[in-house]
Short mmCIF file of C-alpha atoms and ligand atoms in Angstrom, two decimals:
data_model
loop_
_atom_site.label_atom_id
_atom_site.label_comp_id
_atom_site.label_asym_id
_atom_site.label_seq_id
_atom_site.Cartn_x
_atom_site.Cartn_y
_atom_site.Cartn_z
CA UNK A 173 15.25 16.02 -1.07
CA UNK A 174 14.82 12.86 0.87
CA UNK A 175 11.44 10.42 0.96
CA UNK A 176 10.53 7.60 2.46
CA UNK A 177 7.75 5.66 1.36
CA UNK A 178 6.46 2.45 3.87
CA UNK A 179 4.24 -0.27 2.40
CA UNK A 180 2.95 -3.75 3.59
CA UNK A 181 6.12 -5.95 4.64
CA UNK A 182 7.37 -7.93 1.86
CA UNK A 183 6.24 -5.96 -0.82
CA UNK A 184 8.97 -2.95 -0.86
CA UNK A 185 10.17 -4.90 -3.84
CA UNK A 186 7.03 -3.73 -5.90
CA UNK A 187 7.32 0.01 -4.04
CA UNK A 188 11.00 -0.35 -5.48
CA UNK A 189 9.80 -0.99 -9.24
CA UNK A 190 7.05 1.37 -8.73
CA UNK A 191 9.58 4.23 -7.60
CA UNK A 192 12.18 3.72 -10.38
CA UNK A 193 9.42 3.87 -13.32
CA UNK A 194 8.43 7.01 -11.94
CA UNK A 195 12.17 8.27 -12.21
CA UNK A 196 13.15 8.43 -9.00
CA UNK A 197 16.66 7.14 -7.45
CA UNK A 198 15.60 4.78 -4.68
CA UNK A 199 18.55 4.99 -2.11
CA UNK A 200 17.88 2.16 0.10
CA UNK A 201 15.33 -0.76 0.30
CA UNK A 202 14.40 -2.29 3.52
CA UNK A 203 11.61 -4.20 4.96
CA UNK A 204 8.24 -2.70 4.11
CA UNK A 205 10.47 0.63 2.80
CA UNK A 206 12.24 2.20 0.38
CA UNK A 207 14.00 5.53 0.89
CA UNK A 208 14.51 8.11 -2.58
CA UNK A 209 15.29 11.35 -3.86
CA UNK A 210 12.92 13.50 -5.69
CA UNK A 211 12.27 17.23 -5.69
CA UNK A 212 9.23 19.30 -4.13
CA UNK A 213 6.83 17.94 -6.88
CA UNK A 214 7.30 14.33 -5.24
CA UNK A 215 5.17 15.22 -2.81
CA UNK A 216 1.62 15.02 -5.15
CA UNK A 217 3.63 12.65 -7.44
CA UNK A 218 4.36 9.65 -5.19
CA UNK A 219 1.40 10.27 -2.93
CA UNK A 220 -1.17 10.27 -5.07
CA UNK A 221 0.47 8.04 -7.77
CA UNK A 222 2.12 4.92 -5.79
CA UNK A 223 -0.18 1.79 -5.48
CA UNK A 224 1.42 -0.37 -3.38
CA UNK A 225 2.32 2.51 -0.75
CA UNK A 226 1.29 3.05 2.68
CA UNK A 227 2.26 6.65 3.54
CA UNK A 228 5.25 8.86 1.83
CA UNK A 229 7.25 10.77 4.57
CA UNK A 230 9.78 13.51 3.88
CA UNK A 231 13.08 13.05 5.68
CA UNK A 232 14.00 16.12 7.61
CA UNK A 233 17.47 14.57 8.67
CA UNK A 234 19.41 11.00 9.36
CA UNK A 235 22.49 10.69 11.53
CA UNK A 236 24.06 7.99 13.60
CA UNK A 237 22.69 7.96 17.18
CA UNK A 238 23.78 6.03 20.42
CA UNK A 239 22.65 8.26 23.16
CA UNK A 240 20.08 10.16 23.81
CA UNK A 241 22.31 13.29 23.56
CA UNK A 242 23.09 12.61 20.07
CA UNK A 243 19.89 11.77 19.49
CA UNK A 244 18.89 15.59 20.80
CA UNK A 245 21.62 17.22 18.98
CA UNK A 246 20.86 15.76 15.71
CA UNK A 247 17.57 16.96 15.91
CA UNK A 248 18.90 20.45 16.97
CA UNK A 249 20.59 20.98 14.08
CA UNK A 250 18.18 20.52 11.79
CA UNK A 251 16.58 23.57 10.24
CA UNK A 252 13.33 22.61 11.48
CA UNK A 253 11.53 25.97 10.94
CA UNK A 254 12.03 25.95 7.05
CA UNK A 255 9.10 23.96 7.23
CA UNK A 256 7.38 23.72 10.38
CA UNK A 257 5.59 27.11 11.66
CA UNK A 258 5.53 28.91 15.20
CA UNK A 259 1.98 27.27 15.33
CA UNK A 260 2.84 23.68 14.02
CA UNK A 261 1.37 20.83 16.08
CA UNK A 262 3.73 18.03 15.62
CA UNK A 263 3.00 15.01 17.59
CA UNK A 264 5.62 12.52 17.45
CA UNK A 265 5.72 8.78 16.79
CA UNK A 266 9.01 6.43 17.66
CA UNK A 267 10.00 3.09 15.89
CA UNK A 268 13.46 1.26 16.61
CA UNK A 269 15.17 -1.69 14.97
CA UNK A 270 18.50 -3.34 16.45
CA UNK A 271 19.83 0.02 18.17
CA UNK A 272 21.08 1.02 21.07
CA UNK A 273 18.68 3.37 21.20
CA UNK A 274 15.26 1.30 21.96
CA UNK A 275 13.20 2.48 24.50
CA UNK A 276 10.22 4.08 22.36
CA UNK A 277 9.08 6.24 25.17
CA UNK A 278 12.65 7.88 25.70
CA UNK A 279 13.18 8.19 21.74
CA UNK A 280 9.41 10.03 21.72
CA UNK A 281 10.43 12.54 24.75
CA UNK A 282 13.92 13.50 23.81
CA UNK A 283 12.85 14.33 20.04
CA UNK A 284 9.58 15.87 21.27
CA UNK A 285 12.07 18.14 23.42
CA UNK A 286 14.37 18.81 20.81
CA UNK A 287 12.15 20.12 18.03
CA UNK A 288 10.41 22.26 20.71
CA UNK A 289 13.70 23.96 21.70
CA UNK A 290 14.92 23.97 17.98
CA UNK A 291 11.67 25.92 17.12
CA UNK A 292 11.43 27.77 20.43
CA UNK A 293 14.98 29.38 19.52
CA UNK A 294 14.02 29.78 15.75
CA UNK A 295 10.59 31.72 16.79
CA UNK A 296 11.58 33.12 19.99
CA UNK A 297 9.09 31.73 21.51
CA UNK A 298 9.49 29.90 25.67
CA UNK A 299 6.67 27.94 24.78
CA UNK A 300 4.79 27.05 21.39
CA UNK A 301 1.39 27.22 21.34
CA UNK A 302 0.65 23.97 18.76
CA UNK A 303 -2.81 24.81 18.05
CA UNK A 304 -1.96 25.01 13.88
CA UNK A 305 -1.93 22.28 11.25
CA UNK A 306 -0.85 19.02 12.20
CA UNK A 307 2.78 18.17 10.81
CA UNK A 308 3.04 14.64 12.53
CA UNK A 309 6.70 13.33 12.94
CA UNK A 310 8.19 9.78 13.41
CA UNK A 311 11.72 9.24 14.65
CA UNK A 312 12.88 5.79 13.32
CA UNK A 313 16.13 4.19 14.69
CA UNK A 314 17.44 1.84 12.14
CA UNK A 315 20.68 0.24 13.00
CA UNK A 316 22.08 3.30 15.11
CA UNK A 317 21.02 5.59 12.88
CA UNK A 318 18.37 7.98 13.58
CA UNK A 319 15.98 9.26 10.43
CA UNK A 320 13.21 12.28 11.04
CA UNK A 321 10.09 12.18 8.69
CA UNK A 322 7.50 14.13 8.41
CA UNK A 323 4.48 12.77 7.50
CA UNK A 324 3.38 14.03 4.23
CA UNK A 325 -0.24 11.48 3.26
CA UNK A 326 -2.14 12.11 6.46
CA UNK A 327 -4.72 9.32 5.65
CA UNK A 328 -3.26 6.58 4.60
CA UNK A 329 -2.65 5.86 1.23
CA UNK A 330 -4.34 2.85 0.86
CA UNK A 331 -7.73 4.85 1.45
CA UNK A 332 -8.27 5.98 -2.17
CA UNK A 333 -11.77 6.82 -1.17
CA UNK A 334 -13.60 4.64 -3.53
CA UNK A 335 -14.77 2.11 -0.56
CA UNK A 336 -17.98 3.43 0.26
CA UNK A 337 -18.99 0.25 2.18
CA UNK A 338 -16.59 -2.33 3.42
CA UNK A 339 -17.45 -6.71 3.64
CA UNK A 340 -15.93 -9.10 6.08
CA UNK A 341 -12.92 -9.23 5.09
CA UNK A 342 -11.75 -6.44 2.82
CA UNK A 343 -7.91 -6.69 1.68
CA UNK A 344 -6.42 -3.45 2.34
CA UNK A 345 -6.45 -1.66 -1.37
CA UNK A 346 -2.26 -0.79 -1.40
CA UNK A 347 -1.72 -4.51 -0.76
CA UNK A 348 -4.10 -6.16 -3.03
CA UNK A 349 -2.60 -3.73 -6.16
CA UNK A 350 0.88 -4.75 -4.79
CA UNK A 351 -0.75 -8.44 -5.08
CA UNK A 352 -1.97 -7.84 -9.06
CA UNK A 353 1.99 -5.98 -9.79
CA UNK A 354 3.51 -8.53 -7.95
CA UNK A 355 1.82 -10.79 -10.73
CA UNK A 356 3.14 -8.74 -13.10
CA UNK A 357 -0.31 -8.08 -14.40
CA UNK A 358 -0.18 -4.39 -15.93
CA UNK A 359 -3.30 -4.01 -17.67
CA UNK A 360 -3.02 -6.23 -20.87
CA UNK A 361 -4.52 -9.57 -21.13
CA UNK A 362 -7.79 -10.54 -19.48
CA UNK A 363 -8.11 -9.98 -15.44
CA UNK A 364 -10.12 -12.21 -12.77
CA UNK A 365 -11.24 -12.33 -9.13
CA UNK A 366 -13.04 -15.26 -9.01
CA UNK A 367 -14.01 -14.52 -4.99
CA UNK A 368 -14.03 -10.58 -5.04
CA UNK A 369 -15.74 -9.76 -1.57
CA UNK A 370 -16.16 -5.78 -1.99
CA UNK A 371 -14.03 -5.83 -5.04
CA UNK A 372 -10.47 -4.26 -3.98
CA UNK A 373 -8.86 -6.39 -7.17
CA UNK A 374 -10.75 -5.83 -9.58
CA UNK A 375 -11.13 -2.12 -8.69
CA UNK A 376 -7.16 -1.87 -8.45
CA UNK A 377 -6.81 -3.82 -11.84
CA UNK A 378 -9.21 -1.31 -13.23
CA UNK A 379 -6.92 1.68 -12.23
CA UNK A 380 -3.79 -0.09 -13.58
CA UNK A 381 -5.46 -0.67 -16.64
CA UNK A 382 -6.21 2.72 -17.16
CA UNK A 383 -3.23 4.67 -15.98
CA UNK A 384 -5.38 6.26 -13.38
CA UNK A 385 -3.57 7.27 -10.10
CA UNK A 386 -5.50 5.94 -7.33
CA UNK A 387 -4.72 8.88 -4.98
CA UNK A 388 -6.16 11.44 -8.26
CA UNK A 389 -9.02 12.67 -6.27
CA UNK A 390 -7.92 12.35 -2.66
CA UNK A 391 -6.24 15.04 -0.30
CA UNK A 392 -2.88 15.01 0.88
CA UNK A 393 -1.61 16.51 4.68
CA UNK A 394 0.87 18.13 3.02
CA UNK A 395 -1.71 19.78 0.73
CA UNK A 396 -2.49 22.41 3.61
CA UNK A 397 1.56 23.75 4.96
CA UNK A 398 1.75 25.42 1.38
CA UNK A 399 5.19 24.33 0.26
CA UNK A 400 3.86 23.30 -2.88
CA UNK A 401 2.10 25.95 -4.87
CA UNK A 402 -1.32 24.30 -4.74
CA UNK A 403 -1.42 25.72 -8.98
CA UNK A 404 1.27 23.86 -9.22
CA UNK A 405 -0.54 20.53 -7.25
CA UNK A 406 -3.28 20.98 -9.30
CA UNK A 407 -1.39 21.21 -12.81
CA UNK A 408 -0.01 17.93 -12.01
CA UNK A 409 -3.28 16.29 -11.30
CA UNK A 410 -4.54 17.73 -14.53
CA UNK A 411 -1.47 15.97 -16.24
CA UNK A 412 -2.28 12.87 -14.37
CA UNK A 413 -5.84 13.18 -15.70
CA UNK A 414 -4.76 13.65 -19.36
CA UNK A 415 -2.78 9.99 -18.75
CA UNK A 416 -5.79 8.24 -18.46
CA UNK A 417 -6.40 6.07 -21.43
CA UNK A 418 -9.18 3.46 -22.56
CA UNK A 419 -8.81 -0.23 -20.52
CA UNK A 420 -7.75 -2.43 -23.19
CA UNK A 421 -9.37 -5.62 -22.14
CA UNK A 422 -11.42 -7.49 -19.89
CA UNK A 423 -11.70 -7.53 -15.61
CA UNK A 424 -14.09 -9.50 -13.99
CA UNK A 425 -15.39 -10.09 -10.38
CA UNK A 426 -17.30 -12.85 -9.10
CA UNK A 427 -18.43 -13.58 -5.67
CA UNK A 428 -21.34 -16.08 -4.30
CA UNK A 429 -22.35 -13.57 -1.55
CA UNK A 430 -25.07 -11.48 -3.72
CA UNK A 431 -23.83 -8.35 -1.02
CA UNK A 432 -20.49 -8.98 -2.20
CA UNK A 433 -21.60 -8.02 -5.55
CA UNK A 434 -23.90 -4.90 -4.32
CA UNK A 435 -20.93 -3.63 -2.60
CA UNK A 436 -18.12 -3.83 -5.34
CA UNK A 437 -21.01 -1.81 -7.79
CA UNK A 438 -21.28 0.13 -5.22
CA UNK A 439 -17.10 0.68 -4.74
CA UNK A 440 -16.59 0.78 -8.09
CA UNK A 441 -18.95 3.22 -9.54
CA UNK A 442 -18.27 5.81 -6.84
CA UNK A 443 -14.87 5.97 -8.70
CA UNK A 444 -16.55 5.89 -12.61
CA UNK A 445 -14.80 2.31 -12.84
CA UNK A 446 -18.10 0.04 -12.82
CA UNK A 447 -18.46 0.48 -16.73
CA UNK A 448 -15.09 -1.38 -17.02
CA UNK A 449 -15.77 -4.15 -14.48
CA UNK A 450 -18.07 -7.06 -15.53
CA UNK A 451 -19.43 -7.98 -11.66
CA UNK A 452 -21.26 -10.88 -11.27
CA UNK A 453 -22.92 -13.19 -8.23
CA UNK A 454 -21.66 -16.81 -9.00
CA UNK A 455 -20.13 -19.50 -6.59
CA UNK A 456 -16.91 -20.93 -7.56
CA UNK A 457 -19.05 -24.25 -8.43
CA UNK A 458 -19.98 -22.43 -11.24
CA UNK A 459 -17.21 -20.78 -12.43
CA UNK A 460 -15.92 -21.42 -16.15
CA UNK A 461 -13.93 -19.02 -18.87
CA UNK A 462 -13.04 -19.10 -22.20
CA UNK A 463 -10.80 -16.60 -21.78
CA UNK A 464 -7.21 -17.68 -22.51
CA UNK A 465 -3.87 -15.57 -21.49
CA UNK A 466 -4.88 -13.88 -18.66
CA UNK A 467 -4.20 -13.63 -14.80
CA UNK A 468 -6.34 -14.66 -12.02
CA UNK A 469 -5.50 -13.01 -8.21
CA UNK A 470 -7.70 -14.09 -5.09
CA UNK A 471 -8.08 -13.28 -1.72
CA UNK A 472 -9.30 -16.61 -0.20
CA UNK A 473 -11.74 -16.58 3.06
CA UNK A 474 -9.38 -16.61 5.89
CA UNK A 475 -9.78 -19.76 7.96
CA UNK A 476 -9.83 -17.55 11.17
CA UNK A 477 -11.97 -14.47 9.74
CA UNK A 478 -15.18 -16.32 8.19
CA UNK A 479 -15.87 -20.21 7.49
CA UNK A 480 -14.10 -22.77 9.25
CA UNK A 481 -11.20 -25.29 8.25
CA UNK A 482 -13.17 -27.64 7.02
CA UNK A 483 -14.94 -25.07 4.63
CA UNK A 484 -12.08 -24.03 3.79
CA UNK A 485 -9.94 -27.73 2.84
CA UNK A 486 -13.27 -27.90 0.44
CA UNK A 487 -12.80 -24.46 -1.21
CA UNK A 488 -9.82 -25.06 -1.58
CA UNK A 489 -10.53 -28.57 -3.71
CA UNK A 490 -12.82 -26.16 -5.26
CA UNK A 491 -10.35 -24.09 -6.61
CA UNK A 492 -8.19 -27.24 -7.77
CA UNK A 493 -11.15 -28.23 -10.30
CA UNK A 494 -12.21 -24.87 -11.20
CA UNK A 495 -8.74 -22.31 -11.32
CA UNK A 496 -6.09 -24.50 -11.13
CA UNK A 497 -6.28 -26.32 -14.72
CA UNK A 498 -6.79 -22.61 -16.27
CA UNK A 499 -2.73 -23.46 -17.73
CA UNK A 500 -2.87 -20.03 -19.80
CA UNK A 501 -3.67 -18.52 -16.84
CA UNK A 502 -1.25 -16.67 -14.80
CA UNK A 503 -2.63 -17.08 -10.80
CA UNK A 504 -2.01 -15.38 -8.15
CA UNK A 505 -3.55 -16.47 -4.37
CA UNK A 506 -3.40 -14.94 -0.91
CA UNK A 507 -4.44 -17.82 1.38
CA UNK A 508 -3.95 -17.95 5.60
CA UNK A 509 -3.37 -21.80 4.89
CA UNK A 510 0.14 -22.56 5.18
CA UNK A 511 -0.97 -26.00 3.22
CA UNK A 512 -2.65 -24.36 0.25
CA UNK A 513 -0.16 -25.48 -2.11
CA UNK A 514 -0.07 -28.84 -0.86
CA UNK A 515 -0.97 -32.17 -2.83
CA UNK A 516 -1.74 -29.51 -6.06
CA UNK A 517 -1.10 -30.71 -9.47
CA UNK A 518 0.31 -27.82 -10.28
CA UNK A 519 3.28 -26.13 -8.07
CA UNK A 520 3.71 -22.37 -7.35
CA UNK A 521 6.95 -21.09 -8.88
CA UNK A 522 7.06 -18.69 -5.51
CA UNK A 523 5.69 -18.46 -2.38
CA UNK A 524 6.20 -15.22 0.09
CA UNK A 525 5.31 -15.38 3.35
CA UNK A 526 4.34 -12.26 5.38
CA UNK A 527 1.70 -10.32 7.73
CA UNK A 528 -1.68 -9.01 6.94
CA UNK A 529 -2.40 -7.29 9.73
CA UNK A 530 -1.81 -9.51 12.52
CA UNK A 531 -2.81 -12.39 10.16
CA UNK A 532 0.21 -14.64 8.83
CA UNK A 533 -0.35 -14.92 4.65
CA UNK A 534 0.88 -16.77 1.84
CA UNK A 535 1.01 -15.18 -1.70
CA UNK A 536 1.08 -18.07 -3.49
CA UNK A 537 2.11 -17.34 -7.21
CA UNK A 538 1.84 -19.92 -10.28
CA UNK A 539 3.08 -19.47 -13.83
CA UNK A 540 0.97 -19.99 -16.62
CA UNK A 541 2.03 -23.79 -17.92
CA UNK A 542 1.37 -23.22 -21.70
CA UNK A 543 1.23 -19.70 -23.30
CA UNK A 544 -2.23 -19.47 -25.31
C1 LIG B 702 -11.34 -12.69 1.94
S1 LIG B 702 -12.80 -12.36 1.09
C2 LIG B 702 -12.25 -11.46 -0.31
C3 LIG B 702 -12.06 -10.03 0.03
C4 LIG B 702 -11.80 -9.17 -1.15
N1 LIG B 702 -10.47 -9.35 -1.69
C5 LIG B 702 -12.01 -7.71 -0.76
O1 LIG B 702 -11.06 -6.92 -0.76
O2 LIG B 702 -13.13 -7.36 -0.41
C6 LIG B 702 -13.22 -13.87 0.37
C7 LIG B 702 -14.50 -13.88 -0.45
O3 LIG B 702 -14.68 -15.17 -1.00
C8 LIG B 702 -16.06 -15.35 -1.16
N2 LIG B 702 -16.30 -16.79 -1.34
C9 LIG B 702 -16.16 -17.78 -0.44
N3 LIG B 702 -16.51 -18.96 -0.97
C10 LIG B 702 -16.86 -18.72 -2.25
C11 LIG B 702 -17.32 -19.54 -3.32
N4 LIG B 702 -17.50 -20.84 -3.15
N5 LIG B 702 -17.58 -18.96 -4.48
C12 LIG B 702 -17.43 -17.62 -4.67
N6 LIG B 702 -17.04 -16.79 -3.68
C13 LIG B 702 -16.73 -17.32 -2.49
C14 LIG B 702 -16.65 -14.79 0.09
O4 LIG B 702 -18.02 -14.43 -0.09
C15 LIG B 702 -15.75 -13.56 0.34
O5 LIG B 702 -16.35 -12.39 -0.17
#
């Protein structure tokens, strides 16, 4: 079988690695996507395993497409009924990149019409009635070709269900543990968010650092078309259980907003984690470690979202005295200032560039510059 799994632009990379140590062959790796093969147990395995994912979608069928009537024969030929039933209500979503095929409106309609008349044949029925469990499809055109997915998350993955109350600007949890992977932090060596807001990084480091999948106690759509033997679902989540081992070192969360701090408890202990985060109210004025070896990754305020730019050009002189000399440390920053790096004494080995949101970000990455 075929999956595709969709994360946050830029970060298919981390999706990629996340994939292969799993064991699965990933196929094809595009923006924001990677496609791979897996069998039926896939389904609880990548959804509720994958951090950096967005949503994991079966593929029902690809095929080259430059018409509209190719487009409905594909469709048509697809054994649709293996897994959809007489009652399925399948609304579908269109996407197209460079192909002929573009207008989203005409790509919706003529696959709408060609699953109903696949499944009106299969059932016998002149018109379904679609008043059954949701089985939402998206027809993506990618270069001519056309690929039907079913989606298989429902929610998206990045709601783990551990947010119980959000702050101003909460990073969306599938991005900021593609942030701490992308650092290559995976659970050894201390880990700090020196400006935590609700506490999304330190929560996600906590997870790493215990092998806990952050989908364990969430619900998948899938979960309710029965074509995995929910036993079966719930063996695997009792093997993903018996994974979790002791955090081996030390994850901290600071933030001067003393809600901040209420609300990352708050996060945190409605997933058990709290114990293993130290959470603390303390402006970045005040900020010191001893802590040697470890990695730092930040969400800075967003010049647009909270503060202004002038709050922000101090901040981020704030973060030269205090962050940037930690040379054991291993930092990782997600600024909306294209300048961040600018004028620092110490240069980022990489910088990516991509969306959050509609927000243009910079992860800005720096290696430590001695090792202990
Ligand atoms: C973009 S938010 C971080 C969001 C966080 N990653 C999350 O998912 O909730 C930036 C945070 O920086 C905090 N902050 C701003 N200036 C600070 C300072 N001088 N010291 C400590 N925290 C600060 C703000 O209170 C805010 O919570």
């Amino acid at each position: 079988m075929e999956y595709l799994a969709t994360t946050s632009f830029a970060m298919e990379g981390v999706l990629k690695n996340e994939l292969t140590l799993m064991g699965y062959d990933v196929e094809r790796t595009s923006p924001g996507q990677c496609l791979f093969r897996g069998d039926m147990e896939a389904l609880i395995w990548a959804n509720a395993s994958l951090r950096s994912a967005e949503r994991v979608f079966l593929v029902l069928g690809r095929w080259e497409a430059r018409s509209f009537d190719e487009l409905y024969d594909g469709v048509m030929q697809l054994p649709l009924e293996d897994i959809l039933p007489s009652s399925a209500r399948f609304p579908v979503n269109a996407r197209s990149f460079k192909s002929e095929l573009f207008s989203l409106r005409d790509i919706q309609s003529v696959t709408k019409k060609a699953v109903v008349d696949r499944l009106g044949k299969a059932y016998k029925l002149k018109t379904l009635p679609e008043d059954g469990t949701d089985y939402p499809l998206m027809l993506r055109m990618e270069q001519d070709e056309a690929i039907l997915l079913l989606d298989t998350s429902g929610e998206p993955l990045h709601k783990r269900g551990y947010r119980v109350s959000g702050h101003i600007a909460p990073i969306r949890e599938n991005l900021g543990a593609a942030l701490i992977l992308l650092s290559r932090w995976f659970g050894k060596g201390p880990f700090i968010d020196p400006m935590c807001g609700s506490g999304t990084l330190p929560i996600e480091a906590a997870m790493i650092a215990t092998n806990r999948p952050p989908g364990l106690e969430r619900d998948f759509l899938f979960e309710k078309w029965g074509i995995l033997d929910p036993v079966r679902t719930q063996e695997i989540r009792e093997t993903m259980r018996s994974r979790i081992k002791p955090a081996e070192t030390v994850i901290q969360g600071y933030d001067k907003e003393p809600r901040a701090i209420r609300m990352s408890r708050k996060n945190a202990s409605s997933f058990g984690l709290d114990s293993l985060i130290h959470f603390q109210c303390r402006d970045l004025e005040e900020f010191s470690t001893s802590l040697r070896g470890g990695t730092i990754v930040t969400n800075m305020p967003y010049g647009e979202r909270m503060g202004d730019r002038e709050e922000m050009i101090e901040l981020n002189h704030l973060f030269d005295r205090k962050i940037l000399h930690l040379d054991t440390f291993r930092l990782g920053v997600l600024s909306g200032d294209a300048w961040f790096a600018q004028g620092k004494s110490r240069k980022p080995t990489r910088v990516r560039k991509f969306y959050n949101g509609k927000i243009i970000t910079y992860y800005y990455q720096f290696e430590p510059l001695s090792r202990r």
